[in-house]
């Protein structure tokens, strides 16, 4: 519950994970004026940083890496801290501020999108003599995360990370809420039966992936199936419950309960895209744990789930509900767009989508916004969304030459300077909706990927920022952990009432075990907290 996730911790190993990051400082000829290093790369002084921050940065884990820190007073423009601030560093999920910020400027925080259901034929005596077409438009939650007050719900450790990080939990909302609403509208339109098929149109953009996972215009439950696994008595099988329950998916639970205090290590696979196979062990005292299965064919899942929703609404569908989505039967996109809508679902405002994506660092959500930017620019290629984002930021005054972005989520290969992130946050701070923008980011010791970081510090609640982490296992050295980055960028309301934009990035730190990865998460918070308290 600490990360701005870019990948996931897989079992006992870390595979490129995006958390909240920082890295080490070494003696460097390029070190800026106002900083000095002693023997072995120890930082003896950095203008603007107190000893508490230096003590964190000089820990052995960071000895072979480099810190990059930029802090600027938003009201006066004064540069408070500048350490390697114009050097390219790996940001991890801080990249989401670039993708989400571009969408924010293009569409506005109050903007929504509409997911329609189209009818291809005429309705005669309550029967649609044709097909229903559910057209995916890139709605990130499809009504499945909406609280009673209309805001988005999230947990501090989201289900998207359940396979890699212990402690993920679910929100109470029904992930099929949007499909149920669309089905009820179809019924209310006078359709009692469908003689043709139900088809999901996911052609808004060309097929795209992020780390082998599909990024599609149709998103139901973030395109995962949740499995809650509960231990039995020692030596007995566990029990497992699936959500949402959608045909033809079933669970084959082969997990064995071991003694209290034993290993909990569960693997989720599917040999046939119908059966979820659970293998491994769960400790008798583990309590319920959450795992997910990420399905490869979101359109087929959405089709089956929607046919079932239609049945619950009283609409009979004669087509096989579990067959593969028959997208080859669709008319061309222009013809589908021209068809009458028999149902429409309005998304949450972008403010809420951004909040969900930023608070829990939802990778495919950020990449979906890049795809939506591409579509807005007239392209079906998601990669063109990055070009659009660059144009948006250039127009806003950002020096885009100081960022190298390969995706919208923060995978390996992205580079930014600390000063560039500060410039981005300064641009957003000047907007009339600046307070809303700030509200989307995790709060130090409060929520999201910063919920447990410096929770008892006087700086808690006074620092907000986007986290970022990339980590991997080093099998050459007894499986120690290598953090490409630990990073945090956002805003500080100082003890003395000043307003700072800041970036802290630590690249190339090394830890003996996974607990060090969690400790590094708090280290960046300590540096931010020391700045908050010092001014």
XYZ file of C-alpha atoms in Angstrom:
535
model
C 0.000 0.000 0.000
C 2.827 2.312 -0.817
C 3.349 2.423 -4.440
C 2.911 4.355 -7.605
C 2.935 1.036 -9.362
C 4.473 0.615 -12.816
C 4.534 -3.145 -12.800
C 3.905 -5.631 -10.081
C 5.767 -7.519 -7.421
C 5.479 -11.075 -8.699
C 5.461 -13.666 -5.889
C 8.686 -13.260 -3.972
C 10.342 -11.237 -6.721
C 9.852 -7.748 -8.047
C 9.287 -7.255 -11.738
C 9.577 -3.604 -12.728
C 7.282 -2.067 -10.130
C 6.281 1.598 -10.017
C 6.267 2.946 -6.508
C 7.228 6.143 -4.925
C 10.849 6.720 -5.503
C 14.241 8.087 -4.778
C 17.765 7.003 -5.435
C 21.231 7.585 -4.211
C 23.820 10.287 -4.458
C 27.387 9.805 -5.453
C 30.277 12.195 -5.805
C 29.711 13.669 -9.252
C 31.583 16.285 -11.233
C 28.223 17.551 -12.413
C 26.939 18.175 -8.892
C 25.415 21.674 -8.849
C 26.720 24.657 -6.989
C 25.543 24.623 -3.426
C 26.212 20.924 -2.863
C 29.325 19.087 -1.773
C 30.369 15.477 -1.391
C 32.831 13.750 0.861
C 34.634 10.448 0.628
C 32.744 7.609 -1.006
C 30.134 9.931 -2.468
C 28.672 11.003 0.868
C 26.764 14.246 0.558
C 28.163 16.644 3.148
C 25.888 19.525 2.195
C 23.165 20.425 -0.272
C 21.879 23.980 -0.318
C 18.315 24.007 0.945
C 18.352 20.533 2.522
C 18.812 19.951 6.243
C 20.839 17.231 7.909
C 17.795 15.007 8.375
C 17.378 14.804 4.597
C 21.105 14.225 4.049
C 21.112 11.406 6.595
C 18.427 9.630 4.588
C 20.180 10.196 1.278
C 23.548 9.004 2.602
C 22.330 5.567 3.643
C 24.373 2.651 2.212
C 21.520 1.496 -0.030
C 21.878 4.691 -2.060
C 25.697 4.754 -2.204
C 26.002 3.759 -5.880
C 23.112 5.755 -7.235
C 22.150 9.363 -7.736
C 19.599 11.674 -6.212
C 17.894 14.386 -8.231
C 15.973 17.006 -6.268
C 14.274 20.207 -7.343
C 12.174 22.440 -5.084
C 10.756 25.802 -6.124
C 8.632 28.395 -4.328
C 5.415 28.691 -6.348
C 4.722 32.228 -5.166
C 8.151 33.814 -5.664
C 9.810 31.500 -8.186
C 12.787 31.071 -5.855
C 14.737 27.849 -6.360
C 14.949 26.289 -2.906
C 16.848 23.071 -3.753
C 18.672 22.061 -6.915
C 20.562 18.767 -6.900
C 21.182 17.115 -10.293
C 17.962 18.872 -11.218
C 18.729 19.147 -14.947
C 19.965 15.555 -15.297
C 17.735 12.961 -16.939
C 16.467 10.528 -14.314
C 14.017 7.644 -14.388
C 10.675 8.808 -12.955
C 8.510 5.677 -12.791
C 4.845 6.553 -12.384
C 5.490 10.270 -12.055
C 4.948 9.974 -15.826
C 1.232 9.788 -15.076
C 1.273 13.518 -14.316
C 2.260 14.063 -17.952
C -0.414 11.819 -19.473
C -3.215 12.719 -17.077
C -2.213 16.384 -17.068
C -2.407 16.499 -20.866
C -5.873 14.911 -20.824
C -6.880 17.348 -18.072
C -5.931 20.316 -20.246
C -7.472 18.874 -23.401
C -10.796 17.720 -21.991
C -11.203 19.532 -18.655
C -11.847 17.991 -15.212
C -15.630 18.161 -15.608
C -15.669 16.366 -18.971
C -17.374 13.001 -19.367
C -17.640 10.401 -22.104
C -20.726 8.496 -23.198
C -20.808 4.754 -23.838
C -23.740 3.959 -26.140
C -25.625 0.802 -27.021
C -26.746 0.847 -30.655
C -29.479 -1.153 -32.411
C -28.910 -2.378 -35.972
C -32.520 -3.308 -36.780
C -36.131 -2.465 -36.163
C -38.167 -3.317 -33.085
C -41.359 -5.200 -33.884
C -43.704 -6.237 -31.070
C -40.889 -5.881 -28.534
C -38.349 -7.885 -30.524
C -35.256 -6.260 -32.003
C -34.770 -7.813 -35.428
C -31.076 -7.112 -35.453
C -28.101 -6.735 -33.132
C -27.305 -4.730 -30.052
C -23.865 -3.117 -30.255
C -22.106 -1.974 -27.075
C -19.560 0.633 -28.216
C -16.498 0.984 -26.004
C -15.380 4.583 -25.503
C -12.629 4.207 -22.897
C -14.693 4.699 -19.719
C -12.249 3.653 -16.981
C -14.811 2.462 -14.432
C -18.133 1.894 -16.281
C -20.108 2.739 -13.143
C -18.382 0.046 -11.103
C -16.535 2.432 -8.768
C -19.131 5.137 -8.207
C -20.074 5.959 -4.617
C -23.482 7.257 -3.592
C -22.188 10.839 -3.672
C -21.050 10.479 -7.284
C -17.320 10.333 -6.550
C -14.961 7.482 -7.360
C -14.175 4.820 -4.787
C -10.727 3.311 -4.343
C -8.705 1.415 -1.781
C -5.189 2.446 -0.856
C -3.868 -0.811 -2.298
C -5.932 -1.487 -5.390
C -7.000 -4.852 -6.774
C -4.883 -4.263 -9.904
C -1.823 -4.910 -7.704
C -3.226 -7.882 -5.796
C -1.004 -10.510 -7.422
C 2.180 -8.716 -6.531
C 1.668 -6.869 -3.269
C 0.001 -8.355 -0.171
C -2.913 -6.489 1.319
C -4.952 -5.428 -1.715
C -8.658 -4.994 -1.001
C -11.885 -4.429 -2.921
C -14.355 -1.575 -2.899
C -17.974 -2.549 -2.105
C -19.513 -1.371 -5.386
C -20.841 -3.841 -7.962
C -18.383 -3.822 -10.896
C -21.271 -4.624 -13.263
C -23.300 -1.539 -12.297
C -22.830 0.222 -15.634
C -23.775 -2.837 -17.671
C -26.873 -3.294 -15.515
C -27.889 0.318 -16.130
C -27.418 -0.064 -19.882
C -29.472 -3.261 -19.865
C -32.301 -1.604 -17.952
C -32.337 1.248 -20.461
C -32.603 -1.240 -23.340
C -35.611 -2.798 -21.632
C -37.146 0.635 -21.024
C -36.717 1.494 -24.706
C -39.251 -1.207 -25.580
C -36.922 -4.070 -26.406
C -37.936 -7.324 -24.725
C -35.963 -9.696 -26.934
C -33.030 -9.614 -29.363
C -33.243 -11.950 -32.349
C -29.749 -11.125 -33.543
C -26.533 -10.933 -31.555
C -24.933 -8.762 -28.912
C -21.587 -7.393 -30.082
C -18.959 -5.265 -28.354
C -17.399 -2.693 -30.677
C -13.872 -2.072 -29.329
C -12.487 -0.411 -32.475
C -12.153 3.125 -31.103
C -8.403 2.652 -31.360
C -6.177 -0.040 -32.818
C -5.284 -3.019 -30.603
C -2.773 -1.895 -27.967
C -0.973 -3.442 -25.032
C 0.904 -2.372 -21.935
C 3.288 -4.969 -20.483
C 1.421 -7.688 -22.360
C -1.970 -6.543 -21.070
C -4.612 -5.244 -23.474
C -5.464 -1.552 -23.364
C -8.980 -1.467 -24.781
C -11.918 0.940 -25.124
C -14.121 -1.472 -23.177
C -13.168 -1.821 -19.500
C -15.204 -3.896 -17.062
C -13.790 -4.163 -13.510
C -10.472 -2.854 -14.870
C -10.490 -6.006 -17.047
C -9.712 -8.361 -14.175
C -11.612 -11.010 -12.248
C -11.184 -10.756 -8.490
C -10.660 -13.913 -6.431
C -10.893 -13.861 -2.642
C -9.110 -16.879 -1.140
C -9.799 -17.944 2.447
C -7.709 -20.550 4.289
C -9.273 -23.698 5.699
C -7.977 -25.847 8.546
C -4.326 -26.856 8.348
C -3.895 -29.494 5.644
C -7.282 -28.732 4.098
C -8.099 -26.874 0.868
C -8.824 -23.187 0.850
C -12.099 -21.729 -0.379
C -12.315 -19.154 -3.164
C -14.955 -16.688 -4.310
C -14.991 -14.893 -7.655
C -16.198 -11.367 -8.477
C -17.826 -10.514 -10.741
C -19.442 -13.868 -11.442
C -19.700 -14.111 -15.227
C -20.121 -17.242 -17.378
C -18.296 -19.349 -18.358
C -15.656 -18.529 -15.741
C -15.187 -20.980 -12.879
C -12.503 -21.524 -10.232
C -10.376 -24.643 -9.838
C -8.979 -24.123 -6.339
C -5.933 -26.297 -5.651
C -4.518 -24.176 -2.831
C -3.541 -26.045 0.341
C -3.794 -24.550 3.822
C -0.515 -24.824 5.727
C 0.303 -24.177 9.371
C -0.152 -20.736 10.869
C 2.864 -18.603 10.079
C 3.660 -20.677 6.992
C 4.120 -19.435 3.448
C 1.242 -17.828 1.593
C 2.119 -18.094 -2.083
C -0.741 -18.423 -4.560
C -0.420 -18.477 -8.345
C -3.300 -17.628 -10.694
C -3.455 -19.108 -14.204
C -6.037 -19.999 -16.825
C -5.390 -22.707 -19.425
C -8.521 -22.034 -21.447
C -9.821 -18.513 -20.718
C -12.705 -20.176 -18.867
C -11.206 -21.803 -15.785
C -9.160 -19.905 -13.205
C -6.674 -22.313 -11.634
C -5.323 -21.469 -8.186
C -2.228 -23.286 -6.969
C 0.099 -22.912 -4.001
C -0.298 -22.535 -0.262
C -2.023 -20.246 2.191
C -1.235 -20.003 5.906
C -4.036 -20.952 8.286
C -3.794 -17.531 9.931
C -3.486 -15.536 6.705
C -7.098 -14.450 6.612
C -8.784 -13.825 3.256
C -6.370 -12.702 0.551
C -7.124 -11.140 -2.821
C -5.775 -12.270 -6.182
C -6.820 -11.322 -9.717
C -6.921 -12.882 -13.148
C -6.260 -10.450 -15.989
C -8.213 -11.652 -18.977
C -6.794 -11.449 -22.475
C -10.066 -10.796 -24.314
C -11.924 -7.922 -22.644
C -14.484 -7.637 -25.437
C -15.666 -11.235 -25.079
C -15.854 -10.869 -21.295
C -17.853 -7.646 -21.644
C -20.189 -9.257 -24.188
C -21.009 -12.181 -21.902
C -21.395 -9.907 -18.889
C -23.731 -7.635 -20.853
C -25.884 -10.489 -22.142
C -26.268 -11.660 -18.551
C -27.190 -8.107 -17.491
C -29.815 -7.992 -20.240
C -31.269 -11.235 -18.891
C -31.478 -9.748 -15.392
C -33.298 -6.762 -16.894
C -35.844 -8.995 -18.620
C -34.428 -8.867 -22.148
C -34.145 -12.236 -23.882
C -31.100 -12.842 -26.085
C -31.082 -15.936 -28.292
C -27.366 -15.760 -29.211
C -24.874 -17.958 -27.348
C -23.776 -15.785 -24.415
C -20.364 -17.422 -24.032
C -19.193 -17.437 -27.632
C -16.334 -15.197 -28.741
C -17.263 -11.588 -29.440
C -18.350 -11.593 -33.132
C -16.716 -8.289 -34.043
C -16.268 -9.375 -37.673
C -20.035 -8.980 -38.047
C -19.922 -5.276 -37.213
C -20.675 -2.650 -39.849
C -17.948 -0.066 -40.433
C -17.395 2.395 -37.601
C -19.131 5.292 -39.339
C -22.226 3.172 -39.844
C -22.243 2.111 -36.196
C -21.923 5.739 -35.102
C -24.944 6.619 -37.243
C -27.148 3.958 -35.662
C -29.747 5.021 -33.079
C -28.752 4.627 -29.434
C -31.125 2.625 -27.259
C -29.047 3.141 -24.117
C -26.237 5.422 -22.940
C -23.943 5.430 -19.912
C -22.231 8.637 -18.843
C -18.805 8.204 -17.294
C -17.562 9.798 -14.127
C -16.036 13.241 -14.730
C -12.363 13.240 -15.702
C -11.606 14.645 -12.233
C -12.774 11.353 -10.731
C -11.047 9.201 -13.345
C -7.835 11.122 -12.709
C -8.265 10.700 -8.958
C -8.589 6.936 -9.292
C -5.656 6.655 -11.690
C -3.346 8.913 -9.669
C -4.229 7.754 -6.151
C -3.623 4.059 -6.848
C -1.334 4.490 -9.883
C -3.520 2.642 -12.377
C -1.208 1.920 -15.291
C -3.714 0.947 -17.942
C -5.916 3.852 -16.895
C -3.154 6.348 -17.650
C -2.399 4.632 -20.951
C -6.102 4.667 -21.842
C -6.067 8.448 -21.495
C -3.163 8.565 -23.962
C -5.289 6.511 -26.369
C -8.217 8.876 -25.841
C -5.930 11.810 -26.695
C -4.945 10.045 -29.912
C -8.597 9.582 -30.855
C -9.307 13.239 -30.084
C -6.531 14.136 -32.523
C -8.102 11.947 -35.236
C -5.828 8.919 -34.890
C -6.527 5.293 -34.008
C -2.908 4.684 -32.966
C -2.349 5.085 -29.236
C 1.277 6.084 -29.801
C -0.006 9.260 -31.430
C -1.483 10.201 -28.070
C 2.023 10.926 -26.799
C 2.533 13.345 -29.697
C -0.734 15.013 -28.775
C 0.310 15.193 -25.119
C 3.589 16.815 -26.135
C 1.754 19.420 -28.202
C -0.604 20.171 -25.316
C 2.239 20.613 -22.855
C 4.283 22.726 -25.282
C 1.329 25.055 -25.711
C 1.073 25.286 -21.911
C 4.717 26.363 -21.709
C 6.429 23.128 -20.656
C 9.925 22.519 -22.029
C 9.139 19.087 -23.467
C 12.773 18.551 -24.506
C 13.475 17.850 -20.839
C 11.287 14.711 -20.847
C 11.627 11.485 -22.820
C 8.362 9.532 -22.631
C 7.660 6.113 -24.133
C 4.239 5.512 -22.563
C 1.685 7.198 -20.350
C 2.061 5.047 -17.256
C 5.739 5.120 -16.274
C 7.368 1.946 -17.561
C 11.145 1.539 -17.934
C 12.596 3.806 -20.592
C 11.021 7.097 -19.563
C 13.299 9.939 -18.467
C 12.617 13.405 -17.069
C 14.588 16.054 -15.252
C 13.562 17.034 -11.752
C 13.215 20.627 -12.912
C 10.856 19.568 -15.697
C 8.440 17.929 -13.254
C 8.567 21.056 -11.093
C 7.821 23.141 -14.176
C 4.839 20.887 -14.966
C 3.456 21.214 -11.453
C 4.018 24.977 -11.560
C 2.008 25.209 -14.778
C -0.853 23.249 -13.232
C -0.678 25.364 -10.060
C -1.497 28.486 -12.098
C -4.734 27.053 -13.455
C -8.126 27.991 -12.053
C -8.710 24.301 -11.294
C -5.378 23.899 -9.477
C -7.014 22.763 -6.242
C -8.852 19.996 -8.072
C -5.597 18.909 -9.711
C -3.870 18.735 -6.338
C -6.739 16.684 -4.941
C -6.121 13.876 -7.425
C -2.684 13.097 -5.994
C -1.945 10.856 -3.003
C -1.493 12.687 0.293
C 1.513 11.944 2.500
C 0.287 9.690 5.310
C -3.293 10.119 4.102
C -4.336 7.998 1.134
C -3.469 6.128 -2.015
C 0.123 5.121 -2.628
C 1.284 7.450 0.194
C -1.191 6.275 2.824
C 1.380 4.621 5.093
C 4.299 6.951 4.335
C 5.182 9.313 7.210
C 1.690 8.884 8.601
C 2.811 10.064 12.048
C 4.861 12.975 10.750
C 3.790 16.598 11.228
C 4.139 16.789 7.441
C 1.303 14.297 6.927
C -1.416 15.871 4.829
C 0.875 18.781 3.905
C 2.592 16.983 1.030
C 0.805 15.612 -2.032
C 2.462 14.019 -4.998
C 2.586 11.342 -7.618
C 4.698 8.402 -6.634
C 6.879 6.264 -8.857
C 8.933 3.091 -8.482
C 10.683 0.657 -10.764
C 12.236 -2.365 -9.091
C 13.668 -5.740 -10.053
C 15.410 -8.722 -8.511
C 19.185 -9.127 -8.803
C 19.685 -12.920 -9.092
C 23.437 -12.387 -9.503
C 23.614 -11.267 -5.865
C 21.416 -13.561 -3.791
C 18.201 -12.036 -5.121
C 18.762 -8.632 -3.621
C 16.497 -5.868 -4.906
C 17.529 -3.187 -7.358
C 15.415 -0.039 -7.518
C 15.850 1.752 -10.802
C 13.894 4.564 -9.279
C 12.071 5.799 -6.249
C 10.369 9.087 -7.042
C 7.835 11.630 -5.847
C 6.689 14.848 -7.479
C 4.019 17.308 -6.430
C 3.380 20.035 -3.872
C 4.407 20.956 -0.345
C 2.571 23.308 1.993
C 5.403 24.159 4.371
C 5.263 24.557 8.121
C 5.718 28.311 7.642
C 2.909 28.581 5.090
C 4.958 28.613 1.880
C 3.888 26.784 -1.263
C 6.452 24.624 -3.062
C 6.475 22.466 -6.161
C 8.977 19.657 -5.775
C 10.505 16.565 -7.325
C 12.640 13.937 -5.614
C 14.096 11.064 -7.633
C 16.570 8.430 -6.519
C 17.922 6.195 -9.259
C 19.860 2.935 -8.821
C 19.557 1.942 -5.178
C 20.067 -1.594 -3.858
C 18.444 -3.422 -0.944
C 19.155 -6.810 0.588
C 15.511 -7.891 0.682
C 11.989 -6.821 -0.164
C 11.595 -5.074 3.192
C 14.190 -2.586 1.998
C 11.960 -1.745 -0.946
C 9.224 -0.795 1.499
C 11.712 1.169 3.598
C 12.820 3.107 0.527
C 9.229 4.170 0.063
C 9.354 5.854 3.451
C 12.785 7.352 2.764
C 11.458 9.591 0.015
C 8.690 10.620 2.379
C 11.262 11.523 5.016
C 13.087 13.803 2.591
C 9.838 15.497 1.573
C 8.785 15.809 5.217
C 12.115 17.364 6.192
C 11.636 20.009 3.497
C 8.095 20.648 4.680
C 9.237 21.180 8.253
C 12.314 23.266 7.392
C 10.491 26.198 5.755
